[in-house]
Each structure stands twice: as C-alpha cells, then as structure tokens.
PDB file of C-alpha atoms in Angstrom:
ATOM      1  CA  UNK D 150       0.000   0.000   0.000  1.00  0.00           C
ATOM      2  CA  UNK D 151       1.459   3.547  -1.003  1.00  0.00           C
ATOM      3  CA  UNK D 152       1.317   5.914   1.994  1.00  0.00           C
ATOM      4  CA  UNK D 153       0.677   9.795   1.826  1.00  0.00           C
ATOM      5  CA  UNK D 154       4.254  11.583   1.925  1.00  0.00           C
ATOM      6  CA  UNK D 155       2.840  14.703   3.296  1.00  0.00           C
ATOM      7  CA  UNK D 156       5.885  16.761   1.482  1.00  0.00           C
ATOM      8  CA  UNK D 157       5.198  15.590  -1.470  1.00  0.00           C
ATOM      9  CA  UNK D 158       1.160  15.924  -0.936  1.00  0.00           C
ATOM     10  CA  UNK D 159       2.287  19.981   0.169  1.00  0.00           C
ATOM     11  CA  UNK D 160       3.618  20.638  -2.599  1.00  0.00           C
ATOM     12  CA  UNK D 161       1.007  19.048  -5.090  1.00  0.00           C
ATOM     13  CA  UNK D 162      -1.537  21.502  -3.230  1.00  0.00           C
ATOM     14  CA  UNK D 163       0.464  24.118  -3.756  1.00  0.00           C
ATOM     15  CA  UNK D 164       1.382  23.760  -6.966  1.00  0.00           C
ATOM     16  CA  UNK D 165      -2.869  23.283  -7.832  1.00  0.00           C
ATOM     17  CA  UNK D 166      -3.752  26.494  -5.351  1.00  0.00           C
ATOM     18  CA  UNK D 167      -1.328  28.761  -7.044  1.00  0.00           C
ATOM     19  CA  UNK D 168      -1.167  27.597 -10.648  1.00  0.00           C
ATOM     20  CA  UNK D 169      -4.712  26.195 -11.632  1.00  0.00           C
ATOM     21  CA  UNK D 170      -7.300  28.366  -9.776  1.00  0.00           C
ATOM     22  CA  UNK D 171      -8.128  30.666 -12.096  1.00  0.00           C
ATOM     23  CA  UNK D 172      -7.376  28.778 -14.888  1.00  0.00           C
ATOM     24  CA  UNK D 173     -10.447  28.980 -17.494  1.00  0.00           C
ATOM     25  CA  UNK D 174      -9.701  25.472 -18.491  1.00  0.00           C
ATOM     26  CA  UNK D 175     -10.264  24.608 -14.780  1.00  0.00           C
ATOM     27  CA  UNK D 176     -13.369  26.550 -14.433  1.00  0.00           C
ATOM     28  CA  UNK D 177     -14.757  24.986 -16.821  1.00  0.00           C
ATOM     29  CA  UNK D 178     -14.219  21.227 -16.113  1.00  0.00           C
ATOM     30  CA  UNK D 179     -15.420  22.270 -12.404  1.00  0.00           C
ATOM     31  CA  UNK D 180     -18.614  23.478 -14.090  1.00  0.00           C
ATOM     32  CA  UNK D 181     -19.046  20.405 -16.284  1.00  0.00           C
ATOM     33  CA  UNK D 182     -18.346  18.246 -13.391  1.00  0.00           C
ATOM     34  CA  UNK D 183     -21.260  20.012 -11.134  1.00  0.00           C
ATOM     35  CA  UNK D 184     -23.567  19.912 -14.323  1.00  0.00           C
ATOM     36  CA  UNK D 185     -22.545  16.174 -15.216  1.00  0.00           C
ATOM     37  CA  UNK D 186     -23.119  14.882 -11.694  1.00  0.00           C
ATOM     38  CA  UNK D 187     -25.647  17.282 -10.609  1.00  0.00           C
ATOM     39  CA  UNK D 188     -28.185  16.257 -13.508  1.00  0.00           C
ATOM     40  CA  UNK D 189     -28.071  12.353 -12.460  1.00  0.00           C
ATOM     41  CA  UNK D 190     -27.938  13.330  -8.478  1.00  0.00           C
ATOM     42  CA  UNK D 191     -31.359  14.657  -8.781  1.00  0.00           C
ATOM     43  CA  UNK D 192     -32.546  11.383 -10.244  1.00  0.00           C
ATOM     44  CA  UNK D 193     -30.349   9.527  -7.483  1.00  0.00           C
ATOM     45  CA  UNK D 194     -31.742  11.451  -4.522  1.00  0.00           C
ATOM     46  CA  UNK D 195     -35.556   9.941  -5.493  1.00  0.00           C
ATOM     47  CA  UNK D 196     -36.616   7.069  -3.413  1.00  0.00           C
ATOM     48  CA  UNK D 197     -35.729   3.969  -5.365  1.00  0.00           C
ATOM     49  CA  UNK D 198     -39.122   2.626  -5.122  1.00  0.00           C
ATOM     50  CA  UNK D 199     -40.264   4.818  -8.020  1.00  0.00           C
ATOM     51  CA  UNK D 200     -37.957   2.359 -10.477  1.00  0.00           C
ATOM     52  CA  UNK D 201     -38.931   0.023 -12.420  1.00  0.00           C
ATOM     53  CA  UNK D 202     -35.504  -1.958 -13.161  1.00  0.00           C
ATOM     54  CA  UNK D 203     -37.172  -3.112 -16.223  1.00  0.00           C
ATOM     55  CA  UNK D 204     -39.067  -0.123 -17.395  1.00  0.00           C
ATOM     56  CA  UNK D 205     -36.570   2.760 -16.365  1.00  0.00           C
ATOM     57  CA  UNK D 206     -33.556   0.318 -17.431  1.00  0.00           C
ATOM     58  CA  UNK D 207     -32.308   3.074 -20.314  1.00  0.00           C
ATOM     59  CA  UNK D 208     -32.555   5.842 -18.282  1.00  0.00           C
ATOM     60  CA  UNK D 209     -30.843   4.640 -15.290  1.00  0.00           C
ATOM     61  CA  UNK D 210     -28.146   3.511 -17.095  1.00  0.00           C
ATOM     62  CA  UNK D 211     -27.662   7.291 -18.591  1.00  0.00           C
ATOM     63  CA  UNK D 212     -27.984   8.685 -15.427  1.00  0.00           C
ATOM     64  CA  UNK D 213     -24.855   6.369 -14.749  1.00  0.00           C
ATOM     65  CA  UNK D 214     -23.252   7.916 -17.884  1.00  0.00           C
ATOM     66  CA  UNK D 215     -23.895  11.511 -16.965  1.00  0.00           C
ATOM     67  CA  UNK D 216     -22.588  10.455 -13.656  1.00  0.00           C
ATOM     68  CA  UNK D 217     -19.115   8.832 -14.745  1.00  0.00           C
ATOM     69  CA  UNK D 218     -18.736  11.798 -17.138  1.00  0.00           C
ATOM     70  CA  UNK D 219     -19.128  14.704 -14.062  1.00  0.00           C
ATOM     71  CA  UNK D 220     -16.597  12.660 -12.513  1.00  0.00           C
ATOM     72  CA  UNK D 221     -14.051  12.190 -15.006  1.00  0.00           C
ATOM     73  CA  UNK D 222     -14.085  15.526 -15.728  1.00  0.00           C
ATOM     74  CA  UNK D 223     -13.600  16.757 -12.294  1.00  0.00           C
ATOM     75  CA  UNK D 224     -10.902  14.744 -12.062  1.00  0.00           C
ATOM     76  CA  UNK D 225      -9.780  16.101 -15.917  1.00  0.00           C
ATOM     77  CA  UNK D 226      -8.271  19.379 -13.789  1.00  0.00           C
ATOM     78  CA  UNK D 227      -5.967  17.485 -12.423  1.00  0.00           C
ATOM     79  CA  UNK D 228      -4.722  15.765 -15.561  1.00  0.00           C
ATOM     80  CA  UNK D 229      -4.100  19.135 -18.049  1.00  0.00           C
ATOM     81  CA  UNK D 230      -2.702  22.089 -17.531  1.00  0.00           C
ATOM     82  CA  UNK D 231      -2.686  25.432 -19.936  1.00  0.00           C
ATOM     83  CA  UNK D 232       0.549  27.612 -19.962  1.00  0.00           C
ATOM     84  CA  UNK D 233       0.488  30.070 -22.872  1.00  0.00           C
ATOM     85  CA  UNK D 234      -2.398  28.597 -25.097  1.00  0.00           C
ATOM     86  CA  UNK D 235      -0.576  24.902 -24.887  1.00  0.00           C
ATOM     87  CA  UNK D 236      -2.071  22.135 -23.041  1.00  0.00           C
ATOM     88  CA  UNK D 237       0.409  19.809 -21.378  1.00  0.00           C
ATOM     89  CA  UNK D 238      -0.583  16.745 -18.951  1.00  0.00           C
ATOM     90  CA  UNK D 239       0.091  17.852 -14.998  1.00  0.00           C
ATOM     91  CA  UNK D 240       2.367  14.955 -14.947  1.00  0.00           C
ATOM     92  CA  UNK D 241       4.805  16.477 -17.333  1.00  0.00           C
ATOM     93  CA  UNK D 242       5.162  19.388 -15.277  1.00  0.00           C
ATOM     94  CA  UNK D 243       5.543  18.008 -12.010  1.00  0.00           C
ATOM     95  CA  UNK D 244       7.887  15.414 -13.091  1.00  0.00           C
ATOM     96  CA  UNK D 245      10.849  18.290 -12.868  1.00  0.00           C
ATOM     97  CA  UNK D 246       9.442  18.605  -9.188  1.00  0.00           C
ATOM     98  CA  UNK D 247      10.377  16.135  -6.023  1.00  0.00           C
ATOM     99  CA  UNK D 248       7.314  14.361  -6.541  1.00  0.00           C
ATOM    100  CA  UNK D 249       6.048  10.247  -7.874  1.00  0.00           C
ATOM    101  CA  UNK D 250       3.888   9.341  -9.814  1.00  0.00           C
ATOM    102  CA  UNK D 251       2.301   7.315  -7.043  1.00  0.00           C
ATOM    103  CA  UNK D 252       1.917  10.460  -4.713  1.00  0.00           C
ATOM    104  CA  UNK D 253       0.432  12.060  -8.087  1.00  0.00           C
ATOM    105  CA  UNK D 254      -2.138   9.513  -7.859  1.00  0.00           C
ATOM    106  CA  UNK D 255      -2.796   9.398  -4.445  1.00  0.00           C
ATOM    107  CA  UNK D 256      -3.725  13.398  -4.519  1.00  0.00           C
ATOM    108  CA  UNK D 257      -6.281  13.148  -7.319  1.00  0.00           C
ATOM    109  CA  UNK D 258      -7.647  10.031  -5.209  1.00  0.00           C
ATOM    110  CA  UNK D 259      -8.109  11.627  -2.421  1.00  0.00           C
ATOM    111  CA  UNK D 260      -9.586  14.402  -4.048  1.00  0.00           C
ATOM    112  CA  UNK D 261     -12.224  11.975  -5.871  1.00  0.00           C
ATOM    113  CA  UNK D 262     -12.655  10.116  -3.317  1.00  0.00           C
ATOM    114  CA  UNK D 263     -13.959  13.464  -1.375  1.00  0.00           C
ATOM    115  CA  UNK D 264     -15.912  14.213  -3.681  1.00  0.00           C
ATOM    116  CA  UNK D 265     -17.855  10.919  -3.795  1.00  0.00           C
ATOM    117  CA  UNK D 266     -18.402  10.517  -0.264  1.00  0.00           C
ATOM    118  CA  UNK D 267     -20.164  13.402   0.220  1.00  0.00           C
ATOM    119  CA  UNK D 268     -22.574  12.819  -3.018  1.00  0.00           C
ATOM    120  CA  UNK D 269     -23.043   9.536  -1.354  1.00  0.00           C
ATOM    121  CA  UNK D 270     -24.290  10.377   2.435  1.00  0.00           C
ATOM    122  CA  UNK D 271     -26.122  12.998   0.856  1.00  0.00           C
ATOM    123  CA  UNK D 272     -27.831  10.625  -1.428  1.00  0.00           C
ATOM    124  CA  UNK D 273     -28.016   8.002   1.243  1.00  0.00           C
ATOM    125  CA  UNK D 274     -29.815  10.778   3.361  1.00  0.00           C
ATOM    126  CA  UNK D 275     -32.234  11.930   1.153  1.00  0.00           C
ATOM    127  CA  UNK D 276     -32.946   8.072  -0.141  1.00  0.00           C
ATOM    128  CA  UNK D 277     -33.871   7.257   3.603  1.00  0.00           C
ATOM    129  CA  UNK D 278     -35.900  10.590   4.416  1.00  0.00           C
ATOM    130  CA  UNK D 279     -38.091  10.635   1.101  1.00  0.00           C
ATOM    131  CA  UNK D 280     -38.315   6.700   1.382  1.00  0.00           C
ATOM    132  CA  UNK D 281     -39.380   6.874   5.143  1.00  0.00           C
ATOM    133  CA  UNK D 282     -41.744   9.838   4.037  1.00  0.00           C
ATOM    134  CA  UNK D 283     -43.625   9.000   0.886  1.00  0.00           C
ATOM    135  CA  UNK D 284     -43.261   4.880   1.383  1.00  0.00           C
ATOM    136  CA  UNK D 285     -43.436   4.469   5.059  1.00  0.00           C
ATOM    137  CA  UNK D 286     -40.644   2.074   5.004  1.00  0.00           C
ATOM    138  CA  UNK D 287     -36.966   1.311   3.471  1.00  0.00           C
ATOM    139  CA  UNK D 288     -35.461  -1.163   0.765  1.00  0.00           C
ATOM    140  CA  UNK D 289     -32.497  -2.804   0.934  1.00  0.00           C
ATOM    141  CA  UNK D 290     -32.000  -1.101  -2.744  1.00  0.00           C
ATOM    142  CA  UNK D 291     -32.260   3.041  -0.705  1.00  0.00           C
ATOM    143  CA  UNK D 292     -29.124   1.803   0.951  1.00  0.00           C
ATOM    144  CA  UNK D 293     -27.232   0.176  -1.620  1.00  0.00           C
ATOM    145  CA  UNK D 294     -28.326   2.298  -4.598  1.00  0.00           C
ATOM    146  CA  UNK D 295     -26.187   5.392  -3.118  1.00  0.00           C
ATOM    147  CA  UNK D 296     -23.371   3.010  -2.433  1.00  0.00           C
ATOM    148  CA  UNK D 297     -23.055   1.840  -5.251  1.00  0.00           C
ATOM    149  CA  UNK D 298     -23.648   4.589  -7.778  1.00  0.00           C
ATOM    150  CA  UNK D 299     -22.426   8.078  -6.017  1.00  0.00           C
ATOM    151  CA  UNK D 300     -19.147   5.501  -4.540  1.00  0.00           C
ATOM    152  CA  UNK D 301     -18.090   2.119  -5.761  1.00  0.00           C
ATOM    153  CA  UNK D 302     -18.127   3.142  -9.451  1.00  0.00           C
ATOM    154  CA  UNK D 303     -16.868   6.018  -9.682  1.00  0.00           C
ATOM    155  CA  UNK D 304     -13.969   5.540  -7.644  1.00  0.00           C
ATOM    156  CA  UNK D 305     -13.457   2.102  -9.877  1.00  0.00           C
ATOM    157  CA  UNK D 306     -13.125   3.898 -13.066  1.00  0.00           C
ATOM    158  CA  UNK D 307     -10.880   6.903 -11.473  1.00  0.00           C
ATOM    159  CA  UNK D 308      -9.028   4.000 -10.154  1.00  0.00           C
ATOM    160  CA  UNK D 309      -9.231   2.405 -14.026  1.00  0.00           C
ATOM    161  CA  UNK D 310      -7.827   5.623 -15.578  1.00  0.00           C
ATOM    162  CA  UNK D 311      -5.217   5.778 -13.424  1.00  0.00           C
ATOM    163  CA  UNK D 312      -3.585   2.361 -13.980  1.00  0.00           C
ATOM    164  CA  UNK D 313      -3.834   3.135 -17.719  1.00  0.00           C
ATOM    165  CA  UNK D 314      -1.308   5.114 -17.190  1.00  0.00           C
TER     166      UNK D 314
END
C-alpha cells in the first residue's frame, strides 16, 4: 500500500492552489463536473421505489453515464494544464518537481474520493428521508443504490484511468 508523503502531498496543493485556480480550463471542467453529476444526483436522490428496473432500465443507465462523465471531468483538472495557449498533462510538469507518480495519484484520489463521499451520504440521506416519508418504510435497494452509484463506481473507473497510465 502507497502511503501519503505529506511533502510531497504539500507541494502538489500548492502547486494546484497557485497555478490552476483561475485557470479557465479549470473553471470549466469544475462546471461540467457540477452539471454532469448534478443532472443524475437529482434522479439519485428519489426514493428507489419509483424504479422500475425493467421499465426505467435506459434511463438509469444514462444517469450512470452523466454520472461517470461529471466525474471524469472533475478529475480532468488534475490531468491538463494550460501555460500560454498549450495544453500539457500535470504529470509532465511536475515530473521536474520532487514528486512520484504514485503520490500524483494518491492526490487526485483523495480528491475523488472526497468528492464521492459526500454525493453519497447525501444521497443516502435523502434516499432514507423521502423513502421513510412518501413509502413508510426502506429497501435494501435506498441503501445500496447510493453506495453503489455516487461511490463504488466512480472511484473504480478513477481508479481504471489511473492504472492506464
């Protein structure tokens, strides 16, 4: 298991707070990223007991898509960078810096993985209040739906992209 060298960690902080902030290339994959996931969390936050698996198949499984695509490109500002109209990957940069690949990693994993957890509690809370309110009762599915959809998967296929490598 790769541990967190907080040096390293610093300085890939650092390097994102001062260089990227105001980047419009970064603006703009942060607003993707909140239109991406915010269009499927809507659908996500409805009690699951309005699906029909069979029925609502197509558009569940876009919802997934939009989902996977807000997340990939949140995690896109950490992969480009923009220095006088040319786009170069992060990577290429920080490579002339103290800092691995691995530790590379690890920082946009944590920040994913941030980002997930909180879509998923927030999901999981509004799955149990609107299922305890309009259905007088819980599902094994308004417990594993949030799981599964604002958590496991996404974090598999940032996890995915990042052993493509």
């Amino acid at each position: 298991m790769i541990k967190a060298d907080e040096k390293q960690q610093t300085l890939l902080r650092e390097f994102f707070k001062e260089e990227t902030t105001y980047q419009a290339e970064h603006v703009g994959y942060i607003l993707l990223a909140c239109i991406f996931t915010g269009i499927p969390f809507i659908m996500f936050v409805m009690p699951f007991q309005i699906w029909s698996l069979r029925e609502d198949a197509g558009i569940l499984g876009a919802m997934y898509a939009l989902e996977t695509t807000g997340i990939l490109s949140y995690v896109a500002k950490y992969n480009t960078f923009s220095e006088t109209g040319k786009n170069r990957q992060v990577y290429d940069i920080l490579k002339y810096m103290p800092i691995e690949y691995e530790q590379y990693c690890l920082f946009k994993f944590e920040k994913v993985h941030r980002l997930c957890v909180r879509l998923m509690v927030i999901c999981l809370v509004c799955q149990v209040v609107f299922g305890l309110t309009f259905y007088h009762g819980l599902t094994f599915a308004n417990f594993a739906v949030p799981v599964v959809s604002q958590y496991i998967i996404p974090m598999i296929i940032v996890m995915l992209t990042m052993i493509r490598r």
